[in-house]
Amino acid sequence: MRFDIITCQPELLVSPFAHSIVKRAQEKGLADIHLHDLRQFAINKHGQIDDYAFGGGAGMVLRPEPIAACIDGLRAERAYDAIIYLTPDGPTFRQAAANRLSLLRNVILLCGHYKGVDERIREEYVTEEISVGDFVLSGGELGAAVVVDAVVRLLPGVLGNEESALSDSFQDNLLAPPVYTRPAEWRGRTVPAILMSGDTPKVEDWRHEQALQRTQQRRPDLLADMPAEAFEEPRKPRRRKKPNA
């Protein structure tokens, strides 16, 4: 999967993509991430990419010409499945969106900055908008890093065990159950005996029950979208599904 990220602060994205799972995904050839410095498409020799907002008010707005030049150049080389604008007024990014995006091939991520981008860019190019939360960041770069990380780990072959991603929090509208590792006893606290029983069906029942309890306690809002059978049956290994049309 290829990501082309348009930003006026590419330095902010170097480190997030140079470590851990995302780095290994690139080394395996499973993810291809390219940063495009918007200042390379500046409208003049001074590197200008922004201007004052019509109508007045504080803050600068990214001009349309540099963004259009960058996107047009990219689209001349390949077709894109989505052009996504990172903005606080977009729909909140959730696991279902990460699952859907992981099925795409070529994606452009446009990072806003200052007061955002000229509205005409959103009308002309953007196919989807994403917010990573109800707060404002200095720019869309950190949001883009979150989206890429969440999507890349879902790509087949990225994780050593693909079922690991499928059992994460939010995959079934449930938070993940508690997890334990060695030692079996630590500071007087012991691992639940069921997890060391070797009885896989009972372990899965326990995990499902714990996931339900944790979600009810911490995120009851997630349960509103769950089918009734999810409350009755233990979770089973899931396979990647294509998004609904």
PDB file of C-alpha atoms in Angstrom:
ATOM      1  CA  MET A   1       0.000   0.000   0.000  1.00  0.00           C
ATOM      2  CA  ARG A   2       1.303   3.442  -0.926  1.00  0.00           C
ATOM      3  CA  PHE A   3       0.830   6.608   1.133  1.00  0.00           C
ATOM      4  CA  ASP A   4       1.684  10.035  -0.282  1.00  0.00           C
ATOM      5  CA  ILE A   5       1.623  12.638   2.480  1.00  0.00           C
ATOM      6  CA  ILE A   6       1.471  16.317   1.559  1.00  0.00           C
ATOM      7  CA  THR A   7       2.784  18.546   4.338  1.00  0.00           C
ATOM      8  CA  CYS A   8       4.567  21.806   5.002  1.00  0.00           C
ATOM      9  CA  GLN A   9       6.352  20.193   7.981  1.00  0.00           C
ATOM     10  CA  PRO A  10       7.797  16.897   6.647  1.00  0.00           C
ATOM     11  CA  GLU A  11      10.334  16.754   9.484  1.00  0.00           C
ATOM     12  CA  LEU A  12       7.526  15.966  11.916  1.00  0.00           C
ATOM     13  CA  LEU A  13       6.841  12.697  10.114  1.00  0.00           C
ATOM     14  CA  VAL A  14      10.352  11.316   9.706  1.00  0.00           C
ATOM     15  CA  SER A  15      10.623   9.708  13.137  1.00  0.00           C
ATOM     16  CA  PRO A  16       7.149   8.071  13.354  1.00  0.00           C
ATOM     17  CA  PHE A  17       7.806   6.136  10.160  1.00  0.00           C
ATOM     18  CA  ALA A  18      11.415   5.193  10.943  1.00  0.00           C
ATOM     19  CA  HIS A  19      10.736   2.801  13.809  1.00  0.00           C
ATOM     20  CA  SER A  20       8.834  -0.281  14.936  1.00  0.00           C
ATOM     21  CA  ILE A  21       6.055  -1.894  12.881  1.00  0.00           C
ATOM     22  CA  VAL A  22       5.783   0.823  10.226  1.00  0.00           C
ATOM     23  CA  LYS A  23       9.524   0.668   9.581  1.00  0.00           C
ATOM     24  CA  ARG A  24       9.425  -3.121   9.220  1.00  0.00           C
ATOM     25  CA  ALA A  25       6.431  -2.889   6.889  1.00  0.00           C
ATOM     26  CA  GLN A  26       8.423  -0.600   4.603  1.00  0.00           C
ATOM     27  CA  GLU A  27      11.458  -2.863   4.720  1.00  0.00           C
ATOM     28  CA  LYS A  28       9.252  -5.808   3.693  1.00  0.00           C
ATOM     29  CA  GLY A  29       7.837  -3.807   0.786  1.00  0.00           C
ATOM     30  CA  LEU A  30       4.318  -3.958   2.238  1.00  0.00           C
ATOM     31  CA  ALA A  31       3.991  -0.214   2.832  1.00  0.00           C
ATOM     32  CA  ASP A  32       5.422   2.590   0.719  1.00  0.00           C
ATOM     33  CA  ILE A  33       5.400   6.014   2.393  1.00  0.00           C
ATOM     34  CA  HIS A  34       6.382   9.225   0.612  1.00  0.00           C
ATOM     35  CA  LEU A  35       6.558  12.718   2.122  1.00  0.00           C
ATOM     36  CA  HIS A  36       5.986  15.719  -0.131  1.00  0.00           C
ATOM     37  CA  ASP A  37       7.123  19.119   1.124  1.00  0.00           C
ATOM     38  CA  LEU A  38       4.490  21.658   0.109  1.00  0.00           C
ATOM     39  CA  ARG A  39       7.132  24.374   0.028  1.00  0.00           C
ATOM     40  CA  GLN A  40       8.603  22.704  -3.051  1.00  0.00           C
ATOM     41  CA  PHE A  41       5.476  23.947  -4.816  1.00  0.00           C
ATOM     42  CA  ALA A  42       5.587  27.503  -3.424  1.00  0.00           C
ATOM     43  CA  ILE A  43       4.107  30.287  -5.529  1.00  0.00           C
ATOM     44  CA  ASN A  44       7.275  32.417  -5.420  1.00  0.00           C
ATOM     45  CA  LYS A  45      10.987  32.349  -4.617  1.00  0.00           C
ATOM     46  CA  HIS A  46      10.254  33.251  -1.014  1.00  0.00           C
ATOM     47  CA  GLY A  47       8.637  29.876  -0.438  1.00  0.00           C
ATOM     48  CA  GLN A  48       5.152  31.285   0.088  1.00  0.00           C
ATOM     49  CA  ILE A  49       2.411  28.698   0.482  1.00  0.00           C
ATOM     50  CA  ASP A  50      -0.105  30.592   2.630  1.00  0.00           C
ATOM     51  CA  ASP A  51      -1.906  33.911   2.767  1.00  0.00           C
ATOM     52  CA  TYR A  52      -4.356  35.953   4.826  1.00  0.00           C
ATOM     53  CA  ALA A  53      -7.976  34.850   4.929  1.00  0.00           C
ATOM     54  CA  PHE A  54     -10.516  36.830   2.948  1.00  0.00           C
ATOM     55  CA  GLY A  55     -12.861  38.596   5.334  1.00  0.00           C
ATOM     56  CA  GLY A  56     -10.168  39.109   7.942  1.00  0.00           C
ATOM     57  CA  GLY A  57      -9.501  37.266  11.153  1.00  0.00           C
ATOM     58  CA  ALA A  58      -6.442  35.794  12.812  1.00  0.00           C
ATOM     59  CA  GLY A  59      -4.365  33.032  11.243  1.00  0.00           C
ATOM     60  CA  MET A  60      -3.106  32.141   7.787  1.00  0.00           C
ATOM     61  CA  VAL A  61      -4.650  29.810   5.199  1.00  0.00           C
ATOM     62  CA  LEU A  62      -2.794  27.437   2.892  1.00  0.00           C
ATOM     63  CA  ARG A  63      -3.177  28.662  -0.681  1.00  0.00           C
ATOM     64  CA  PRO A  64      -4.749  26.373  -3.289  1.00  0.00           C
ATOM     65  CA  GLU A  65      -2.041  26.598  -5.968  1.00  0.00           C
ATOM     66  CA  PRO A  66       0.778  24.684  -4.192  1.00  0.00           C
ATOM     67  CA  ILE A  67      -1.577  21.929  -3.030  1.00  0.00           C
ATOM     68  CA  ALA A  68      -3.147  21.577  -6.474  1.00  0.00           C
ATOM     69  CA  ALA A  69       0.270  21.414  -8.135  1.00  0.00           C
ATOM     70  CA  CYS A  70       1.388  18.632  -5.805  1.00  0.00           C
ATOM     71  CA  ILE A  71      -1.793  16.572  -6.159  1.00  0.00           C
ATOM     72  CA  ASP A  72      -1.928  17.029  -9.935  1.00  0.00           C
ATOM     73  CA  GLY A  73       1.663  15.837 -10.200  1.00  0.00           C
ATOM     74  CA  LEU A  74       0.947  12.740  -8.134  1.00  0.00           C
ATOM     75  CA  ARG A  75      -2.230  11.892 -10.034  1.00  0.00           C
ATOM     76  CA  ALA A  76      -0.356  12.171 -13.316  1.00  0.00           C
ATOM     77  CA  GLU A  77       1.782   9.224 -12.167  1.00  0.00           C
ATOM     78  CA  ARG A  78      -0.908   6.887 -10.752  1.00  0.00           C
ATOM     79  CA  ALA A  79      -4.559   6.601  -9.797  1.00  0.00           C
ATOM     80  CA  TYR A  80      -5.518   7.175  -6.168  1.00  0.00           C
ATOM     81  CA  ASP A  81      -8.254   5.413  -4.262  1.00  0.00           C
ATOM     82  CA  ALA A  82      -8.666   8.261  -1.786  1.00  0.00           C
ATOM     83  CA  ILE A  83      -7.465  11.798  -1.114  1.00  0.00           C
ATOM     84  CA  ILE A  84      -7.872  12.351   2.609  1.00  0.00           C
ATOM     85  CA  TYR A  85      -7.718  15.685   4.386  1.00  0.00           C
ATOM     86  CA  LEU A  86      -6.738  15.642   8.077  1.00  0.00           C
ATOM     87  CA  THR A  87      -8.962  18.214   9.767  1.00  0.00           C
ATOM     88  CA  PRO A  88     -10.589  18.632  13.209  1.00  0.00           C
ATOM     89  CA  ASP A  89     -14.007  19.135  11.595  1.00  0.00           C
ATOM     90  CA  GLY A  90     -13.938  15.764   9.825  1.00  0.00           C
ATOM     91  CA  PRO A  91     -15.542  12.516  11.033  1.00  0.00           C
ATOM     92  CA  THR A  92     -13.674  10.945  13.942  1.00  0.00           C
ATOM     93  CA  PHE A  93     -11.229   8.242  12.888  1.00  0.00           C
ATOM     94  CA  ARG A  94     -12.278   4.815  14.161  1.00  0.00           C
ATOM     95  CA  GLN A  95     -11.129   1.241  13.753  1.00  0.00           C
ATOM     96  CA  ALA A  96     -13.747   0.554  11.083  1.00  0.00           C
ATOM     97  CA  ALA A  97     -12.212   3.322   8.957  1.00  0.00           C
ATOM     98  CA  ALA A  98      -8.733   1.859   9.446  1.00  0.00           C
ATOM     99  CA  ASN A  99     -10.034  -1.552   8.345  1.00  0.00           C
ATOM    100  CA  ARG A 100     -11.606  -0.040   5.226  1.00  0.00           C
ATOM    101  CA  LEU A 101      -8.537   1.997   4.279  1.00  0.00           C
ATOM    102  CA  SER A 102      -6.279  -1.055   4.655  1.00  0.00           C
ATOM    103  CA  LEU A 103      -8.006  -2.540   1.592  1.00  0.00           C
ATOM    104  CA  LEU A 104      -6.959   0.370  -0.631  1.00  0.00           C
ATOM    105  CA  ARG A 105      -3.816   0.601  -2.741  1.00  0.00           C
ATOM    106  CA  ASN A 106      -2.869   4.282  -3.203  1.00  0.00           C
ATOM    107  CA  VAL A 107      -3.843   7.034  -0.770  1.00  0.00           C
ATOM    108  CA  ILE A 108      -2.975  10.722  -0.489  1.00  0.00           C
ATOM    109  CA  LEU A 109      -3.030  12.300   2.969  1.00  0.00           C
ATOM    110  CA  LEU A 110      -3.242  16.091   2.976  1.00  0.00           C
ATOM    111  CA  CYS A 111      -2.085  17.760   6.185  1.00  0.00           C
ATOM    112  CA  GLY A 112      -3.630  21.075   7.056  1.00  0.00           C
ATOM    113  CA  HIS A 113      -1.682  23.771   8.863  1.00  0.00           C
ATOM    114  CA  TYR A 114      -2.343  27.213  10.306  1.00  0.00           C
ATOM    115  CA  LYS A 115      -6.112  27.782   9.851  1.00  0.00           C
ATOM    116  CA  GLY A 116      -6.365  24.984   7.294  1.00  0.00           C
ATOM    117  CA  VAL A 117      -6.546  24.821   3.496  1.00  0.00           C
ATOM    118  CA  ASP A 118      -8.510  26.954   1.069  1.00  0.00           C
ATOM    119  CA  GLU A 119     -12.039  25.500   0.929  1.00  0.00           C
ATOM    120  CA  ARG A 120     -11.825  25.131  -2.842  1.00  0.00           C
ATOM    121  CA  ILE A 121      -9.175  22.428  -2.425  1.00  0.00           C
ATOM    122  CA  ARG A 122     -11.590  20.438  -0.297  1.00  0.00           C
ATOM    123  CA  GLU A 123     -14.277  20.851  -2.931  1.00  0.00           C
ATOM    124  CA  GLU A 124     -12.013  20.038  -5.886  1.00  0.00           C
ATOM    125  CA  TYR A 125      -9.826  17.189  -4.656  1.00  0.00           C
ATOM    126  CA  VAL A 126     -10.670  15.779  -1.246  1.00  0.00           C
ATOM    127  CA  THR A 127     -12.682  12.539  -1.254  1.00  0.00           C
ATOM    128  CA  GLU A 128     -12.672  11.961   2.500  1.00  0.00           C
ATOM    129  CA  GLU A 129     -11.930  13.884   5.685  1.00  0.00           C
ATOM    130  CA  ILE A 130     -10.632  12.529   8.990  1.00  0.00           C
ATOM    131  CA  SER A 131     -10.277  13.919  12.497  1.00  0.00           C
ATOM    132  CA  VAL A 132      -8.269  12.074  15.130  1.00  0.00           C
ATOM    133  CA  GLY A 133     -10.230  13.657  17.962  1.00  0.00           C
ATOM    134  CA  ASP A 134     -12.164  16.628  19.234  1.00  0.00           C
ATOM    135  CA  PHE A 135      -9.160  18.865  19.738  1.00  0.00           C
ATOM    136  CA  VAL A 136      -6.938  21.055  17.582  1.00  0.00           C
ATOM    137  CA  LEU A 137      -3.325  20.242  16.686  1.00  0.00           C
ATOM    138  CA  SER A 138      -0.782  22.575  15.120  1.00  0.00           C
ATOM    139  CA  GLY A 139      -1.199  20.681  11.865  1.00  0.00           C
ATOM    140  CA  GLY A 140      -2.379  17.439  10.328  1.00  0.00           C
ATOM    141  CA  GLU A 141       1.008  15.721  10.492  1.00  0.00           C
ATOM    142  CA  LEU A 142       0.512  13.904  13.786  1.00  0.00           C
ATOM    143  CA  GLY A 143      -2.966  12.892  12.661  1.00  0.00           C
ATOM    144  CA  ALA A 144      -1.519  11.489   9.443  1.00  0.00           C
ATOM    145  CA  ALA A 145       1.008   9.489  11.465  1.00  0.00           C
ATOM    146  CA  VAL A 146      -1.840   8.024  13.546  1.00  0.00           C
ATOM    147  CA  VAL A 147      -3.808   7.035  10.434  1.00  0.00           C
ATOM    148  CA  VAL A 148      -0.822   5.440   8.706  1.00  0.00           C
ATOM    149  CA  ASP A 149       0.176   3.479  11.809  1.00  0.00           C
ATOM    150  CA  ALA A 150      -3.371   2.219  12.382  1.00  0.00           C
ATOM    151  CA  VAL A 151      -3.743   1.141   8.743  1.00  0.00           C
ATOM    152  CA  VAL A 152      -0.294  -0.339   8.133  1.00  0.00           C
ATOM    153  CA  ARG A 153      -0.509  -2.794  11.027  1.00  0.00           C
ATOM    154  CA  LEU A 154      -3.608  -4.278   9.369  1.00  0.00           C
ATOM    155  CA  LEU A 155      -1.872  -5.062   6.073  1.00  0.00           C
ATOM    156  CA  PRO A 156      -1.362  -8.802   5.496  1.00  0.00           C
ATOM    157  CA  GLY A 157       2.158  -9.858   6.415  1.00  0.00           C
ATOM    158  CA  VAL A 158       2.990  -6.823   8.539  1.00  0.00           C
ATOM    159  CA  LEU A 159       2.413  -8.451  11.928  1.00  0.00           C
ATOM    160  CA  GLY A 160       3.927 -11.809  12.762  1.00  0.00           C
ATOM    161  CA  ASN A 161       0.455 -13.122  13.603  1.00  0.00           C
ATOM    162  CA  GLU A 162      -2.349 -11.526  11.591  1.00  0.00           C
ATOM    163  CA  GLU A 163      -4.933 -12.512  14.195  1.00  0.00           C
ATOM    164  CA  SER A 164      -3.169 -10.174  16.611  1.00  0.00           C
ATOM    165  CA  ALA A 165      -4.624  -7.128  14.835  1.00  0.00           C
ATOM    166  CA  LEU A 166      -8.035  -8.752  14.525  1.00  0.00           C
ATOM    167  CA  SER A 167      -8.269  -9.196  18.297  1.00  0.00           C
ATOM    168  CA  ASP A 168      -7.394  -5.582  19.115  1.00  0.00           C
ATOM    169  CA  SER A 169      -9.697  -3.173  20.894  1.00  0.00           C
ATOM    170  CA  PHE A 170     -12.581  -1.819  18.782  1.00  0.00           C
ATOM    171  CA  GLN A 171     -12.499  -4.585  16.171  1.00  0.00           C
ATOM    172  CA  ASP A 172     -15.817  -5.933  17.503  1.00  0.00           C
ATOM    173  CA  ASN A 173     -16.899  -2.681  19.142  1.00  0.00           C
ATOM    174  CA  LEU A 174     -15.355  -4.111  22.288  1.00  0.00           C
ATOM    175  CA  LEU A 175     -12.319  -3.083  24.252  1.00  0.00           C
ATOM    176  CA  ALA A 176      -9.633  -5.746  24.530  1.00  0.00           C
ATOM    177  CA  PRO A 177      -9.710  -7.967  27.631  1.00  0.00           C
ATOM    178  CA  PRO A 178      -6.921  -7.885  30.245  1.00  0.00           C
ATOM    179  CA  VAL A 179      -3.683  -9.579  29.194  1.00  0.00           C
ATOM    180  CA  TYR A 180      -0.997 -11.218  31.325  1.00  0.00           C
ATOM    181  CA  THR A 181       2.502 -12.609  30.845  1.00  0.00           C
ATOM    182  CA  ARG A 182       5.202 -14.186  33.033  1.00  0.00           C
ATOM    183  CA  PRO A 183       5.775 -14.387  35.959  1.00  0.00           C
ATOM    184  CA  ALA A 184       2.533 -16.086  37.028  1.00  0.00           C
ATOM    185  CA  GLU A 185       2.763 -14.297  40.389  1.00  0.00           C
ATOM    186  CA  TRP A 186       4.041 -10.760  40.832  1.00  0.00           C
ATOM    187  CA  ARG A 187       3.911  -8.749  44.048  1.00  0.00           C
ATOM    188  CA  GLY A 188       1.187 -10.990  45.375  1.00  0.00           C
ATOM    189  CA  ARG A 189      -0.956 -10.651  42.250  1.00  0.00           C
ATOM    190  CA  THR A 190      -1.607 -13.832  40.293  1.00  0.00           C
ATOM    191  CA  VAL A 191      -2.670 -14.547  36.741  1.00  0.00           C
ATOM    192  CA  PRO A 192      -6.279 -15.850  36.474  1.00  0.00           C
ATOM    193  CA  ALA A 193      -6.135 -19.635  36.616  1.00  0.00           C
ATOM    194  CA  ILE A 194      -8.307 -20.022  33.504  1.00  0.00           C
ATOM    195  CA  LEU A 195      -5.540 -18.527  31.353  1.00  0.00           C
ATOM    196  CA  MET A 196      -3.135 -21.273  32.431  1.00  0.00           C
ATOM    197  CA  SER A 197      -5.663 -24.095  32.122  1.00  0.00           C
ATOM    198  CA  GLY A 198      -4.929 -24.948  28.494  1.00  0.00           C
ATOM    199  CA  ASP A 199      -8.677 -25.106  27.823  1.00  0.00           C
ATOM    200  CA  THR A 200      -8.899 -22.891  24.732  1.00  0.00           C
ATOM    201  CA  PRO A 201     -12.740 -22.678  24.474  1.00  0.00           C
ATOM    202  CA  LYS A 202     -13.000 -21.669  28.116  1.00  0.00           C
ATOM    203  CA  VAL A 203     -10.197 -19.143  27.695  1.00  0.00           C
ATOM    204  CA  GLU A 204     -12.037 -17.574  24.742  1.00  0.00           C
ATOM    205  CA  ASP A 205     -15.264 -17.464  26.775  1.00  0.00           C
ATOM    206  CA  TRP A 206     -13.398 -15.742  29.613  1.00  0.00           C
ATOM    207  CA  ARG A 207     -11.797 -13.213  27.283  1.00  0.00           C
ATOM    208  CA  HIS A 208     -15.123 -12.378  25.660  1.00  0.00           C
ATOM    209  CA  GLU A 209     -16.759 -11.930  29.054  1.00  0.00           C
ATOM    210  CA  GLN A 210     -13.928  -9.726  30.268  1.00  0.00           C
ATOM    211  CA  ALA A 211     -14.070  -7.644  27.070  1.00  0.00           C
ATOM    212  CA  LEU A 212     -17.782  -7.065  27.556  1.00  0.00           C
ATOM    213  CA  GLN A 213     -17.317  -6.087  31.192  1.00  0.00           C
ATOM    214  CA  ARG A 214     -14.482  -3.704  30.413  1.00  0.00           C
ATOM    215  CA  THR A 215     -16.435  -2.077  27.594  1.00  0.00           C
ATOM    216  CA  GLN A 216     -19.541  -1.693  29.759  1.00  0.00           C
ATOM    217  CA  GLN A 217     -17.454  -0.039  32.455  1.00  0.00           C
ATOM    218  CA  ARG A 218     -15.263   2.197  30.329  1.00  0.00           C
ATOM    219  CA  ARG A 219     -16.947   2.740  26.954  1.00  0.00           C
ATOM    220  CA  PRO A 220     -20.649   1.833  27.186  1.00  0.00           C
ATOM    221  CA  ASP A 221     -21.268   3.974  24.095  1.00  0.00           C
ATOM    222  CA  LEU A 222     -19.577   1.293  21.967  1.00  0.00           C
ATOM    223  CA  LEU A 223     -22.180  -1.304  22.890  1.00  0.00           C
ATOM    224  CA  ALA A 224     -25.018   0.621  21.253  1.00  0.00           C
ATOM    225  CA  ASP A 225     -23.859  -0.519  17.799  1.00  0.00           C
ATOM    226  CA  MET A 226     -23.319  -4.155  18.701  1.00  0.00           C
ATOM    227  CA  PRO A 227     -25.612  -6.955  17.458  1.00  0.00           C
ATOM    228  CA  ALA A 228     -27.466  -8.867  20.174  1.00  0.00           C
ATOM    229  CA  GLU A 229     -25.595 -12.105  19.470  1.00  0.00           C
ATOM    230  CA  ALA A 230     -22.313 -10.451  20.452  1.00  0.00           C
ATOM    231  CA  PHE A 231     -23.480 -10.497  24.059  1.00  0.00           C
ATOM    232  CA  GLU A 232     -24.131 -14.233  23.966  1.00  0.00           C
ATOM    233  CA  GLU A 233     -21.328 -15.838  21.986  1.00  0.00           C
ATOM    234  CA  PRO A 234     -17.577 -15.747  22.584  1.00  0.00           C
ATOM    235  CA  ARG A 235     -15.423 -14.008  20.045  1.00  0.00           C
ATOM    236  CA  LYS A 236     -13.962 -16.222  17.383  1.00  0.00           C
ATOM    237  CA  PRO A 237     -10.962 -15.600  15.099  1.00  0.00           C
ATOM    238  CA  ARG A 238     -11.995 -13.148  12.441  1.00  0.00           C
ATOM    239  CA  ARG A 239     -10.981 -12.758   8.838  1.00  0.00           C
ATOM    240  CA  ARG A 240     -10.511  -9.545   6.931  1.00  0.00           C
ATOM    241  CA  LYS A 241     -13.727  -8.447   5.280  1.00  0.00           C
ATOM    242  CA  LYS A 242     -14.319  -6.119   2.377  1.00  0.00           C
ATOM    243  CA  PRO A 243     -16.120  -2.929   3.351  1.00  0.00           C
ATOM    244  CA  ASN A 244     -19.792  -2.548   2.526  1.00  0.00           C
ATOM    245  CA  ALA A 245     -20.457  -0.840  -0.778  1.00  0.00           C
TER     246      ALA A 245
END
